[in-house]
CSV table of C-alpha atoms in Angstrom, one decimal:
chain,number,residue,atom,x,y,z
A,81,UNK,CA,152.6,-267.8,-16.9
A,82,UNK,CA,150.5,-270.9,-16.1
A,83,UNK,CA,146.6,-271.2,-16.3
A,84,UNK,CA,145.1,-274.0,-14.8
A,85,UNK,CA,142.2,-275.6,-16.9
A,86,UNK,CA,139.2,-278.0,-16.5
A,87,UNK,CA,140.6,-281.7,-16.1
A,88,UNK,CA,143.8,-280.3,-14.2
A,89,UNK,CA,145.5,-279.5,-17.3
A,90,UNK,CA,148.4,-277.3,-17.0
A,91,UNK,CA,148.4,-275.0,-19.9
A,92,UNK,CA,151.7,-273.2,-20.3
A,93,UNK,CA,152.2,-269.9,-21.9
A,94,UNK,CA,156.2,-269.5,-22.6
A,95,UNK,CA,156.9,-265.7,-22.9
A,96,UNK,CA,160.5,-265.2,-23.8
A,97,UNK,CA,162.7,-263.7,-26.8
A,98,UNK,CA,161.5,-264.7,-30.1
A,99,UNK,CA,164.0,-266.2,-32.5
A,100,UNK,CA,163.7,-265.5,-35.7
A,101,UNK,CA,166.5,-266.5,-38.7
A,102,UNK,CA,165.4,-266.0,-42.4
A,103,UNK,CA,166.8,-264.6,-45.4
A,104,UNK,CA,165.5,-263.6,-49.0
A,105,UNK,CA,161.9,-263.9,-47.4
A,106,UNK,CA,162.4,-267.3,-45.7
A,107,UNK,CA,162.1,-267.2,-42.0
A,108,UNK,CA,161.3,-269.7,-39.0
A,109,UNK,CA,160.0,-268.1,-36.0
A,110,UNK,CA,160.5,-270.3,-32.4
A,111,UNK,CA,158.6,-268.7,-29.6
A,112,UNK,CA,161.2,-269.7,-26.7
A,113,UNK,CA,164.9,-271.1,-27.5
A,114,UNK,CA,164.9,-273.7,-24.6
A,115,UNK,CA,162.5,-275.6,-22.7
A,116,UNK,CA,163.2,-278.1,-19.5
A,117,UNK,CA,160.2,-280.3,-18.4
A,118,UNK,CA,159.1,-283.5,-16.8
A,119,UNK,CA,159.6,-286.9,-18.0
A,120,UNK,CA,156.2,-288.3,-18.9
A,121,UNK,CA,154.7,-284.9,-19.8
A,122,UNK,CA,154.0,-283.2,-23.3
A,123,UNK,CA,155.5,-280.2,-24.5
A,124,UNK,CA,154.4,-277.9,-27.2
A,125,UNK,CA,157.2,-276.7,-29.4
A,126,UNK,CA,155.6,-273.3,-30.6
A,127,UNK,CA,156.5,-272.2,-34.4
A,128,UNK,CA,155.6,-270.1,-37.4
A,129,UNK,CA,157.1,-269.5,-40.6
A,130,UNK,CA,157.2,-267.4,-43.9
A,131,UNK,CA,158.1,-268.2,-47.4
A,132,UNK,CA,158.8,-266.1,-50.3
A,133,UNK,CA,156.8,-267.5,-53.2
A,134,UNK,CA,155.2,-270.6,-54.8
A,135,UNK,CA,153.2,-273.6,-52.5
A,136,UNK,CA,154.3,-275.4,-49.6
A,137,UNK,CA,154.9,-279.2,-50.3
A,138,UNK,CA,156.1,-280.4,-47.1
A,139,UNK,CA,156.8,-279.5,-43.6
A,140,UNK,CA,158.4,-281.4,-41.1
A,141,UNK,CA,160.5,-281.7,-37.7
A,142,UNK,CA,164.0,-283.1,-37.1
A,143,UNK,CA,166.9,-283.6,-34.7
A,144,UNK,CA,169.6,-284.5,-36.8
A,145,UNK,CA,171.1,-283.4,-39.6
A,146,UNK,CA,174.2,-285.1,-41.3
A,147,UNK,CA,176.7,-283.2,-44.1
A,148,UNK,CA,175.2,-283.9,-47.3
A,149,UNK,CA,172.0,-285.5,-46.7
A,150,UNK,CA,168.4,-284.7,-46.1
A,151,UNK,CA,167.1,-284.3,-42.4
A,152,UNK,CA,165.2,-287.3,-41.0
A,153,UNK,CA,161.6,-286.4,-40.1
A,154,UNK,CA,160.7,-287.1,-36.8
A,155,UNK,CA,157.2,-288.3,-38.0
A,156,UNK,CA,159.0,-291.4,-39.4
A,157,UNK,CA,161.4,-292.3,-36.2
A,158,UNK,CA,159.7,-295.3,-34.4
A,159,UNK,CA,161.2,-294.0,-31.1
A,160,UNK,CA,158.1,-291.1,-31.5
A,161,UNK,CA,155.6,-293.3,-32.8
A,162,UNK,CA,152.1,-292.5,-31.4
A,163,UNK,CA,153.7,-289.1,-29.6
A,164,UNK,CA,153.6,-286.5,-32.5
A,165,UNK,CA,150.9,-284.2,-32.8
A,166,UNK,CA,151.6,-281.9,-35.7
A,167,UNK,CA,149.4,-278.7,-35.0
A,168,UNK,CA,150.9,-276.6,-38.0
A,169,UNK,CA,149.6,-275.7,-41.7
A,170,UNK,CA,151.0,-275.2,-44.8
A,171,UNK,CA,150.4,-271.6,-44.5
A,172,UNK,CA,152.5,-270.3,-41.5
A,173,UNK,CA,151.9,-272.5,-38.3
A,174,UNK,CA,154.5,-275.1,-37.7
A,175,UNK,CA,153.7,-276.0,-33.9
A,176,UNK,CA,154.9,-279.6,-32.8
A,177,UNK,CA,153.3,-281.3,-29.5
A,178,UNK,CA,155.5,-284.3,-28.5
A,179,UNK,CA,153.5,-286.5,-25.5
A,180,UNK,CA,154.9,-288.9,-22.8
A,181,UNK,CA,158.2,-287.3,-23.1
A,182,UNK,CA,161.4,-289.6,-22.4
A,183,UNK,CA,165.0,-288.2,-21.3
A,184,UNK,CA,166.3,-289.4,-24.6
A,185,UNK,CA,164.2,-287.0,-26.2
A,186,UNK,CA,166.5,-284.3,-24.9
A,187,UNK,CA,167.8,-282.6,-28.0
A,188,UNK,CA,167.5,-279.6,-30.1
A,189,UNK,CA,164.6,-279.3,-32.6
A,190,UNK,CA,164.4,-278.0,-35.7
A,191,UNK,CA,161.5,-277.1,-38.6
A,192,UNK,CA,162.2,-277.6,-42.1
A,193,UNK,CA,159.7,-276.9,-45.3
A,194,UNK,CA,159.7,-277.5,-48.8
A,195,UNK,CA,158.2,-275.7,-51.8
A,196,UNK,CA,157.2,-276.5,-55.3
A,197,UNK,CA,159.8,-273.9,-56.4
A,198,UNK,CA,163.6,-274.3,-57.4
A,199,UNK,CA,165.7,-274.3,-54.4
A,200,UNK,CA,162.3,-274.0,-52.2
A,201,UNK,CA,164.0,-275.7,-49.2
A,202,UNK,CA,164.6,-273.9,-45.5
A,203,UNK,CA,165.5,-275.3,-42.5
A,204,UNK,CA,165.3,-272.9,-39.4
A,205,UNK,CA,168.2,-272.4,-36.9
A,206,UNK,CA,169.2,-272.4,-34.2
A,207,UNK,CA,165.7,-274.3,-33.0
A,208,UNK,CA,164.3,-275.4,-29.5
A,209,UNK,CA,166.6,-277.2,-27.2
A,210,UNK,CA,164.3,-279.4,-25.0
A,211,UNK,CA,165.6,-280.9,-21.8
A,212,UNK,CA,163.5,-283.8,-20.4
A,213,UNK,CA,164.0,-284.5,-16.6
A,214,UNK,CA,162.9,-286.5,-13.7
A,215,UNK,CA,162.5,-285.8,-10.0
A,216,UNK,CA,164.7,-286.7,-7.5
A,217,UNK,CA,164.3,-285.9,-3.6
A,218,UNK,CA,168.0,-285.4,-2.5
A,219,UNK,CA,168.5,-285.6,1.4
A,220,UNK,CA,171.8,-283.6,3.2
A,221,UNK,CA,172.6,-282.5,6.3
A,222,UNK,CA,174.1,-283.7,9.6
A,223,UNK,CA,173.4,-286.8,11.7
A,224,UNK,CA,169.9,-285.4,13.5
A,225,UNK,CA,168.4,-282.8,11.0
A,226,UNK,CA,168.0,-283.1,7.0
A,227,UNK,CA,167.3,-280.6,4.4
A,228,UNK,CA,165.3,-282.1,1.4
A,229,UNK,CA,165.8,-280.9,-2.2
A,230,UNK,CA,163.4,-281.9,-5.2
A,231,UNK,CA,166.2,-282.1,-7.5
A,232,UNK,CA,166.2,-282.2,-11.5
A,233,UNK,CA,168.9,-282.3,-14.2
A,234,UNK,CA,167.7,-279.1,-15.5
A,235,UNK,CA,165.7,-275.7,-14.2
A,236,UNK,CA,162.2,-276.5,-14.9
A,237,UNK,CA,160.3,-273.7,-17.2
A,238,UNK,CA,157.6,-271.7,-15.8
A,239,UNK,CA,159.3,-271.2,-12.2
A,240,UNK,CA,156.7,-274.4,-11.0
A,241,UNK,CA,155.1,-275.2,-7.4
A,242,UNK,CA,156.6,-278.0,-5.8
A,243,UNK,CA,154.6,-280.4,-3.7
A,244,UNK,CA,155.3,-282.5,-0.8
A,245,UNK,CA,154.6,-286.1,0.5
A,246,UNK,CA,155.2,-287.6,3.7
A,247,UNK,CA,154.4,-291.2,4.2
A,248,UNK,CA,152.2,-291.0,1.3
A,249,UNK,CA,150.2,-287.9,2.7
A,250,UNK,CA,150.3,-284.5,1.2
A,251,UNK,CA,152.5,-282.3,3.4
A,252,UNK,CA,153.2,-278.8,1.6
A,253,UNK,CA,153.6,-276.7,-1.3
A,254,UNK,CA,156.1,-274.2,-2.3
A,255,UNK,CA,157.7,-272.4,-5.0
A,256,UNK,CA,161.0,-273.2,-3.5
A,257,UNK,CA,162.3,-276.6,-4.7
A,258,UNK,CA,163.8,-277.2,-1.3
A,259,UNK,CA,161.4,-278.3,1.6
A,260,UNK,CA,160.8,-275.3,4.0
A,261,UNK,CA,161.7,-277.1,7.1
A,262,UNK,CA,164.6,-279.5,8.0
A,263,UNK,CA,163.5,-283.0,8.8
A,264,UNK,CA,164.1,-285.1,11.7
A,265,UNK,CA,166.6,-288.0,10.9
A,266,UNK,CA,164.6,-291.2,11.6
A,267,UNK,CA,164.5,-294.7,10.2
A,268,UNK,CA,160.6,-294.5,9.6
A,269,UNK,CA,159.4,-291.9,7.3
A,270,UNK,CA,159.7,-291.7,3.4
A,271,UNK,CA,159.5,-288.6,1.7
A,272,UNK,CA,158.5,-287.5,-2.3
A,273,UNK,CA,158.1,-284.7,-4.2
A,274,UNK,CA,156.3,-283.5,-7.3
A,275,UNK,CA,155.2,-280.5,-9.4
A,276,UNK,CA,152.0,-279.0,-9.1
A,277,UNK,CA,149.9,-280.0,-12.2
A,278,UNK,CA,152.0,-283.1,-12.8
A,279,UNK,CA,151.4,-284.5,-9.7
A,280,UNK,CA,151.1,-288.2,-11.4
A,281,UNK,CA,154.9,-287.5,-12.2
A,282,UNK,CA,156.3,-287.6,-8.6
A,283,UNK,CA,159.6,-288.6,-7.6
A,284,UNK,CA,160.5,-292.0,-6.1
A,285,UNK,CA,160.0,-292.0,-2.3
A,286,UNK,CA,162.9,-292.2,-0.2
A,287,UNK,CA,164.2,-292.6,3.4
A,288,UNK,CA,165.7,-289.7,5.3
A,289,UNK,CA,167.7,-292.3,7.2
A,290,UNK,CA,169.0,-295.9,6.3
A,291,UNK,CA,166.8,-297.9,3.6
A,292,UNK,CA,163.8,-299.5,5.8
A,293,UNK,CA,161.3,-296.5,5.7
A,294,UNK,CA,157.7,-296.7,4.9
A,295,UNK,CA,157.2,-296.3,1.1
A,296,UNK,CA,155.7,-297.1,-1.9
A,297,UNK,CA,156.8,-297.1,-5.4
A,298,UNK,CA,154.7,-297.9,-8.8
A,299,UNK,CA,156.1,-299.7,-11.7
A,300,UNK,CA,154.1,-297.3,-14.3
A,301,UNK,CA,152.4,-293.9,-13.7
A,302,UNK,CA,150.3,-294.2,-16.7
A,303,UNK,CA,148.9,-297.7,-19.0
A,304,UNK,CA,146.5,-297.5,-21.7
A,305,UNK,CA,145.0,-300.8,-22.8
A,306,UNK,CA,142.4,-302.4,-24.8
A,307,UNK,CA,138.7,-302.7,-23.6
A,308,UNK,CA,138.3,-306.3,-23.0
A,309,UNK,CA,141.9,-306.9,-22.2
A,310,UNK,CA,143.7,-307.9,-19.0
A,311,UNK,CA,145.8,-305.4,-17.0
A,312,UNK,CA,148.8,-305.5,-14.4
A,313,UNK,CA,149.1,-302.6,-12.3
A,314,UNK,CA,151.7,-303.1,-9.9
A,315,UNK,CA,153.9,-301.3,-6.8
A,316,UNK,CA,156.6,-302.3,-4.4
A,317,UNK,CA,156.0,-301.4,-0.9
A,318,UNK,CA,158.2,-301.4,2.1
A,319,UNK,CA,156.5,-301.1,5.9
A,320,UNK,CA,159.1,-300.2,8.6
A,321,UNK,CA,156.6,-301.8,10.8
A,322,UNK,CA,154.9,-305.4,10.6
A,323,UNK,CA,152.1,-304.9,7.7
A,324,UNK,CA,148.5,-306.1,8.9
A,325,UNK,CA,146.7,-305.4,5.7
A,326,UNK,CA,147.3,-303.9,2.4
A,327,UNK,CA,145.0,-303.5,-0.7
A,328,UNK,CA,144.2,-301.4,-4.2
A,329,UNK,CA,141.6,-298.5,-4.3
A,330,UNK,CA,140.0,-296.0,-7.0
A,331,UNK,CA,141.2,-292.1,-6.0
A,332,UNK,CA,138.0,-291.3,-7.0
A,333,UNK,CA,136.1,-293.0,-4.3
A,334,UNK,CA,135.7,-290.4,-1.2
A,335,UNK,CA,136.6,-293.1,1.1
A,336,UNK,CA,139.3,-295.9,0.1
A,337,UNK,CA,137.7,-299.1,-0.6
A,338,UNK,CA,139.4,-302.2,-1.3
A,339,UNK,CA,138.7,-303.1,-5.0
A,340,UNK,CA,138.5,-306.9,-4.2
A,341,UNK,CA,134.9,-305.5,-2.4
A,342,UNK,CA,133.8,-303.4,-5.0
A,343,UNK,CA,130.8,-304.9,-6.8
A,344,UNK,CA,131.5,-303.0,-9.9
A,345,UNK,CA,134.7,-305.5,-10.1
A,346,UNK,CA,133.1,-308.7,-8.6
A,347,UNK,CA,135.1,-311.6,-10.3
A,348,UNK,CA,137.3,-309.4,-12.5
A,349,UNK,CA,140.3,-308.5,-9.6
A,350,UNK,CA,142.8,-310.4,-7.7
A,351,UNK,CA,146.3,-309.6,-6.2
A,352,UNK,CA,149.5,-311.3,-6.5
A,353,UNK,CA,152.6,-310.8,-4.8
A,354,UNK,CA,154.5,-310.3,-1.6
A,355,UNK,CA,155.9,-307.9,0.6
A,356,UNK,CA,159.2,-306.0,-0.9
A,357,UNK,CA,158.4,-307.6,-4.1
A,358,UNK,CA,156.1,-306.3,-6.7
A,359,UNK,CA,152.5,-306.5,-5.5
A,360,UNK,CA,150.2,-306.8,-8.4
A,361,UNK,CA,146.6,-305.6,-9.2
A,362,UNK,CA,145.3,-307.7,-12.1
A,363,UNK,CA,141.8,-306.5,-13.5
A,364,UNK,CA,140.5,-308.8,-15.9
A,365,UNK,CA,137.7,-308.1,-18.8
A,366,UNK,CA,138.3,-304.4,-18.8
A,367,UNK,CA,135.5,-302.0,-19.6
A,368,UNK,CA,135.6,-298.2,-20.4
A,369,UNK,CA,134.5,-297.6,-16.9
A,370,UNK,CA,137.8,-299.2,-15.1
A,371,UNK,CA,139.4,-295.9,-16.7
A,372,UNK,CA,140.6,-294.4,-13.3
A,373,UNK,CA,143.7,-293.7,-11.1
A,374,UNK,CA,144.7,-296.7,-8.7
A,375,UNK,CA,146.4,-296.5,-5.7
A,376,UNK,CA,148.1,-298.9,-3.2
A,377,UNK,CA,147.9,-298.6,0.8
A,378,UNK,CA,148.9,-300.4,3.6
A,379,UNK,CA,148.5,-300.8,7.4
A,380,UNK,CA,150.5,-301.9,10.3
A,381,UNK,CA,149.7,-301.7,13.9
A,382,UNK,CA,150.3,-298.0,14.4
A,383,UNK,CA,150.7,-296.9,10.9
A,384,UNK,CA,148.6,-296.1,8.0
A,385,UNK,CA,150.5,-295.3,4.5
A,386,UNK,CA,148.8,-292.1,3.1
A,387,UNK,CA,146.0,-292.1,0.4
A,388,UNK,CA,147.2,-288.7,-1.2
A,389,UNK,CA,149.9,-290.0,-2.7
A,390,UNK,CA,149.4,-290.4,-6.7
A,391,UNK,CA,149.4,-293.9,-7.9
A,392,UNK,CA,148.6,-295.2,-11.8
A,393,UNK,CA,146.7,-293.7,-14.2
A,394,UNK,CA,144.8,-296.4,-16.2
A,395,UNK,CA,142.9,-295.6,-19.5
A,396,UNK,CA,140.8,-298.5,-21.3
A,397,UNK,CA,140.1,-297.8,-25.0
A,398,UNK,CA,138.2,-299.6,-28.2
A,399,UNK,CA,139.7,-299.3,-31.4
A,400,UNK,CA,138.4,-297.5,-34.6
A,401,UNK,CA,139.0,-297.0,-37.9
A,402,UNK,CA,139.2,-293.6,-39.1
A,403,UNK,CA,139.1,-292.9,-42.8
A,404,UNK,CA,140.3,-289.8,-44.1
A,405,UNK,CA,141.1,-288.7,-47.8
A,406,UNK,CA,144.5,-288.6,-49.5
A,407,UNK,CA,145.6,-288.2,-52.9
A,408,UNK,CA,142.7,-288.4,-55.7
A,409,UNK,CA,141.0,-291.9,-55.6
A,410,UNK,CA,142.9,-292.8,-52.3
A,411,UNK,CA,142.2,-293.1,-48.5
A,412,UNK,CA,144.4,-293.1,-45.6
A,413,UNK,CA,142.9,-295.4,-42.9
A,414,UNK,CA,144.2,-295.0,-39.0
A,415,UNK,CA,143.9,-297.2,-36.5
A,416,UNK,CA,142.6,-294.6,-33.4
A,417,UNK,CA,142.4,-294.9,-29.9
A,418,UNK,CA,141.6,-292.3,-27.2
A,419,UNK,CA,145.1,-293.0,-25.5
A,420,UNK,CA,148.2,-294.0,-26.4
A,421,UNK,CA,148.7,-297.8,-26.0
A,422,UNK,CA,151.2,-299.1,-23.8
A,423,UNK,CA,154.3,-300.8,-25.3
A,424,UNK,CA,154.3,-299.4,-28.7
A,425,UNK,CA,152.1,-302.4,-30.2
A,426,UNK,CA,152.1,-304.2,-33.7
A,427,UNK,CA,148.8,-303.2,-35.5
A,428,UNK,CA,147.1,-305.9,-37.7
A,429,UNK,CA,144.8,-305.1,-40.7
A,430,UNK,CA,141.9,-307.1,-42.0
A,431,UNK,CA,140.4,-306.2,-45.7
A,432,UNK,CA,136.9,-308.0,-45.8
A,433,UNK,CA,137.6,-310.3,-43.5
A,434,UNK,CA,140.9,-311.3,-44.3
A,435,UNK,CA,144.2,-310.5,-42.7
A,436,UNK,CA,146.6,-308.6,-44.5
A,437,UNK,CA,150.4,-309.4,-44.4
A,438,UNK,CA,151.1,-305.5,-44.4
A,439,UNK,CA,151.1,-303.2,-43.1
A,440,UNK,CA,152.0,-303.5,-39.2
A,441,UNK,CA,151.8,-299.9,-38.5
A,442,UNK,CA,148.7,-297.6,-37.1
A,443,UNK,CA,148.1,-296.1,-40.7
A,444,UNK,CA,147.4,-297.8,-44.0
A,445,UNK,CA,147.0,-296.4,-47.3
A,446,UNK,CA,144.1,-297.7,-50.0
A,447,UNK,CA,142.4,-297.3,-53.2
A,448,UNK,CA,139.0,-295.9,-52.4
A,449,UNK,CA,135.7,-298.2,-53.5
A,450,UNK,CA,132.2,-299.2,-52.4
A,451,UNK,CA,133.0,-302.8,-52.1
A,452,UNK,CA,135.7,-303.1,-49.3
A,453,UNK,CA,135.7,-302.8,-45.6
A,454,UNK,CA,138.3,-302.6,-43.1
A,455,UNK,CA,139.0,-303.5,-39.9
A,456,UNK,CA,142.3,-303.2,-37.4
A,457,UNK,CA,143.5,-305.1,-34.4
A,458,UNK,CA,146.8,-305.1,-32.2
A,459,UNK,CA,149.0,-308.3,-32.1
A,460,UNK,CA,148.2,-310.2,-29.2
A,461,UNK,CA,144.8,-309.2,-28.6
A,462,UNK,CA,143.3,-309.9,-32.5
A,463,UNK,CA,139.9,-310.9,-30.9
A,464,UNK,CA,139.3,-307.3,-29.9
A,465,UNK,CA,139.6,-305.8,-33.1
A,466,UNK,CA,137.9,-302.7,-34.3
A,467,UNK,CA,134.4,-302.6,-36.0
A,468,UNK,CA,134.7,-303.2,-39.6
A,469,UNK,CA,133.8,-300.0,-41.5
A,470,UNK,CA,133.3,-298.8,-45.3
A,471,UNK,CA,136.0,-296.4,-47.2
A,472,UNK,CA,133.1,-295.2,-49.2
A,473,UNK,CA,129.4,-295.1,-48.5
A,474,UNK,CA,127.5,-297.3,-46.2
A,475,UNK,CA,127.1,-300.7,-48.3
A,476,UNK,CA,130.3,-302.2,-48.3
A,477,UNK,CA,130.9,-306.2,-47.2
A,478,UNK,CA,131.0,-306.6,-43.3
A,479,UNK,CA,130.2,-308.9,-40.4
A,480,UNK,CA,130.0,-307.1,-36.8
A,481,UNK,CA,129.6,-310.1,-34.1
A,482,UNK,CA,127.3,-309.0,-31.1
A,483,UNK,CA,129.9,-310.4,-28.6
A,484,UNK,CA,133.4,-311.3,-28.2
A,485,UNK,CA,133.5,-313.7,-25.7
A,486,UNK,CA,130.7,-316.1,-24.2
A,487,UNK,CA,130.7,-318.2,-21.1
A,488,UNK,CA,127.7,-320.6,-20.3
A,489,UNK,CA,126.8,-324.0,-18.5
A,490,UNK,CA,127.4,-327.1,-19.8
A,491,UNK,CA,124.2,-328.7,-21.2
A,492,UNK,CA,122.4,-325.3,-21.6
A,493,UNK,CA,121.8,-323.7,-25.0
A,494,UNK,CA,123.7,-320.4,-26.4
A,495,UNK,CA,123.2,-317.9,-29.3
A,496,UNK,CA,126.0,-316.5,-30.7
A,497,UNK,CA,125.1,-313.5,-33.4
A,498,UNK,CA,126.6,-311.2,-35.8
A,499,UNK,CA,125.1,-308.6,-38.2
A,500,UNK,CA,126.5,-308.7,-42.1
A,501,UNK,CA,126.0,-306.8,-45.2
A,502,UNK,CA,127.0,-307.9,-48.6
A,503,UNK,CA,127.8,-305.5,-51.5
A,504,UNK,CA,126.9,-308.2,-53.7
A,505,UNK,CA,123.5,-310.4,-53.6
A,506,UNK,CA,124.6,-313.3,-51.0
A,507,UNK,CA,124.3,-316.7,-52.2
A,508,UNK,CA,125.3,-318.4,-49.0
A,509,UNK,CA,126.1,-318.3,-45.3
A,510,UNK,CA,127.4,-320.4,-42.3
A,511,UNK,CA,129.4,-320.4,-39.0
A,512,UNK,CA,132.3,-322.6,-38.6
A,513,UNK,CA,134.5,-323.1,-35.8
A,514,UNK,CA,138.0,-321.4,-36.4
A,515,UNK,CA,140.1,-324.5,-35.3
A,516,UNK,CA,139.3,-326.5,-38.3
A,517,UNK,CA,141.5,-326.5,-41.0
A,518,UNK,CA,138.9,-325.5,-43.6
A,519,UNK,CA,135.7,-323.7,-42.5
A,520,UNK,CA,133.1,-326.4,-42.4
A,521,UNK,CA,129.5,-325.3,-42.0
A,522,UNK,CA,128.5,-326.5,-38.6
A,523,UNK,CA,125.0,-327.9,-39.5
A,524,UNK,CA,126.9,-330.3,-41.5
A,525,UNK,CA,129.5,-331.2,-38.9
A,526,UNK,CA,128.6,-334.9,-37.2
A,527,UNK,CA,129.6,-333.3,-33.7
A,528,UNK,CA,126.6,-330.8,-33.7
A,529,UNK,CA,124.2,-333.1,-35.5
A,530,UNK,CA,120.7,-332.3,-34.0
A,531,UNK,CA,122.1,-329.3,-31.9
A,532,UNK,CA,122.7,-326.7,-34.4
A,533,UNK,CA,120.1,-324.1,-36.1
A,534,UNK,CA,120.8,-320.7,-37.9
A,535,UNK,CA,118.1,-317.8,-37.5
A,536,UNK,CA,117.6,-314.4,-39.2
A,537,UNK,CA,118.6,-312.8,-42.3
A,538,UNK,CA,120.7,-310.6,-44.1
A,539,UNK,CA,121.2,-307.1,-42.5
A,540,UNK,CA,119.6,-308.2,-39.2
A,541,UNK,CA,121.6,-310.6,-36.1
A,542,UNK,CA,122.2,-313.5,-38.0
A,543,UNK,CA,122.2,-316.2,-35.3
A,544,UNK,CA,123.8,-319.3,-34.6
A,545,UNK,CA,122.1,-321.5,-31.9
A,546,UNK,CA,123.8,-324.3,-30.3
A,547,UNK,CA,121.8,-326.8,-27.8
A,548,UNK,CA,122.8,-329.2,-25.1
A,549,UNK,CA,126.3,-327.6,-25.0
A,550,UNK,CA,129.4,-330.0,-24.3
A,551,UNK,CA,132.6,-328.8,-22.9
A,552,UNK,CA,134.1,-329.9,-26.2
A,553,UNK,CA,132.0,-327.3,-27.8
A,554,UNK,CA,134.3,-324.5,-26.4
A,555,UNK,CA,135.8,-322.6,-29.3
A,556,UNK,CA,135.9,-319.6,-31.5
A,557,UNK,CA,133.2,-319.6,-34.0
A,558,UNK,CA,133.1,-317.6,-37.1
A,559,UNK,CA,130.6,-316.4,-40.3
A,560,UNK,CA,131.3,-316.5,-43.4
A,561,UNK,CA,129.2,-315.5,-46.6
A,562,UNK,CA,129.6,-315.6,-50.4
A,563,UNK,CA,128.6,-313.9,-53.4
A,564,UNK,CA,128.8,-314.9,-57.1
A,565,UNK,CA,132.3,-313.2,-56.8
A,566,UNK,CA,132.9,-312.5,-53.6
A,567,UNK,CA,133.8,-314.8,-50.4
A,568,UNK,CA,134.0,-312.9,-46.9
A,569,UNK,CA,137.6,-314.0,-45.3
A,570,UNK,CA,138.4,-316.3,-42.6
A,571,UNK,CA,140.5,-314.8,-40.7
A,572,UNK,CA,138.6,-312.1,-38.8
A,573,UNK,CA,138.3,-313.4,-35.2
A,574,UNK,CA,134.6,-314.1,-34.2
A,575,UNK,CA,133.1,-315.1,-30.7
A,576,UNK,CA,135.3,-317.3,-28.3
A,577,UNK,CA,132.7,-319.9,-26.4
A,578,UNK,CA,133.8,-321.3,-23.2
A,579,UNK,CA,131.6,-323.8,-21.9
A,580,UNK,CA,131.9,-324.9,-18.0
C-alpha cells in the first residue's frame, strides 16, 4: 500500500511475511525479505530485534561477512558515505534508510548487534535482499506498429503506476508496464517512461524508429551544491527538424520563461554548447532561492519539445557545524548540509582560524572546552566555509566575515567587515592580504599608505576601509587578533575583493 504525502513524497508500507530468526532470546525481525526499487530513490529496511540480557553496545548493518572475520559496518564504507540514515536505537528498533540508491547497492543486507555480556554477539539472517534497477523503454513489434514496455531488471515492489511521455509531454498513466496502445512507427517521436512518485527518475527517451527522433536526455537528475558557488546543469538534445530556438526554464513557473531573461538571474546565467553535444546552463553566485527543478526545451518550425518532462533538480545549501555530545569531555562535530553534496567532496576543518591537517571526513571528534571554535569547508570551495561555532558555551574565539566576495569600481571606496570575539582580552588586531608570505598589518603596508583605516571594536563589526581603489588591490583580505596567550589562525578564508 502506498500513501502520498505533502511534497510529493511516496511513503511505502511493505506488507509481507515477517522473517524472524532467533535462539535463546536473540532475534532479528525483518519486515520484508526482498525489495526491488529504482536507482536514485531511497529505501527503508525495516527491522527490529530482541536480546536476552545485558546492555547493547554496538549496532550496525553489513553486506559481506568472510569466514572467521568480523562483518564490516556499512557506516564505515566510503561507498555509502552521506547516504545512510540509521533510524534505530539500542533497545529494539534497527531500521536503516539508504538514499540516492545505485545499482551496485544491490545486495543482501543484515543487521548485527553486540552487548556487554560474554558471547553477546548476534547477526540476523537471512537479511533483506535489495535489488536496484533503472528504467528502460523496450521497443518491440513489426515494421508498422510498435509495442512499448517500461522495462526493469527486477519486479518493482508495491505495484507502481507507470507514466508515459511522448516528445517531452505527459501522455498517459497505467498500472501496467506496457503502454496501452501500439504506436505508429515513425522517425519523429521519442518516448520515455517513469514511475509515479519518482517522475524525476524517468528512463532515457528512445526513438521508435531510427536514431534521429526528437529527444532530450539530462546528464544528472539531481545536483546538490554550495551557496555562493557555480553549477553546470547539462543535457543533450536531438531535434528531427531544424531547431529554431532553445532555452532552460524553471518548472515552478506557470509559463516556461527563458532564464536569460529572468531578472532574478540577471548577470548570473549563461548557455554553452551546441545541438547534439552537451548543452549547458551555468548559474554563478548561487543562492538558496535558486533551488528548483530546471528543464530544457527547444522549438522548430512545426514542433515544440514538451514542458512536462522532468529535468534536473538543483538544491543549494550552506554549511553548518553541528555539535553533539560524545563520551565524557568529548564532542562530535558534523559538517551538515540540507542535501547530500554531489561528487563525494573532501571536507576541511579549521580550529580557531587555523586549518587542520586531519580529518578530511564529514565528522570530527574533539575535546570539549570553552576557548575553541571550529569551522568546516569543502575542498575547492574553501571560501564558502561555515560560520565558526563554539563547542562549549558562546564565548569562544571566533571571526565571522560579513561578505565572502565584493566587486567594486576602480577609484571608489570599499568597506570590508567582520565581527570577532576573543575568549581572552585582545591585545592587538589587524587586517592583512592572504597572498603575503607573512601576515602584515595593512596600515603599515607602503602600497596602502594613506588609503587604509580601521573602524569598530570588539564584538561589533570591525571594518577595513580602503579608498582610491586600484586594480592591484584585488586580493583576499583576512582579519586576525592576538591575546597574551593566543593568536587567531591565518588560514581561514576571509573576503575576496575584485576591483574593476
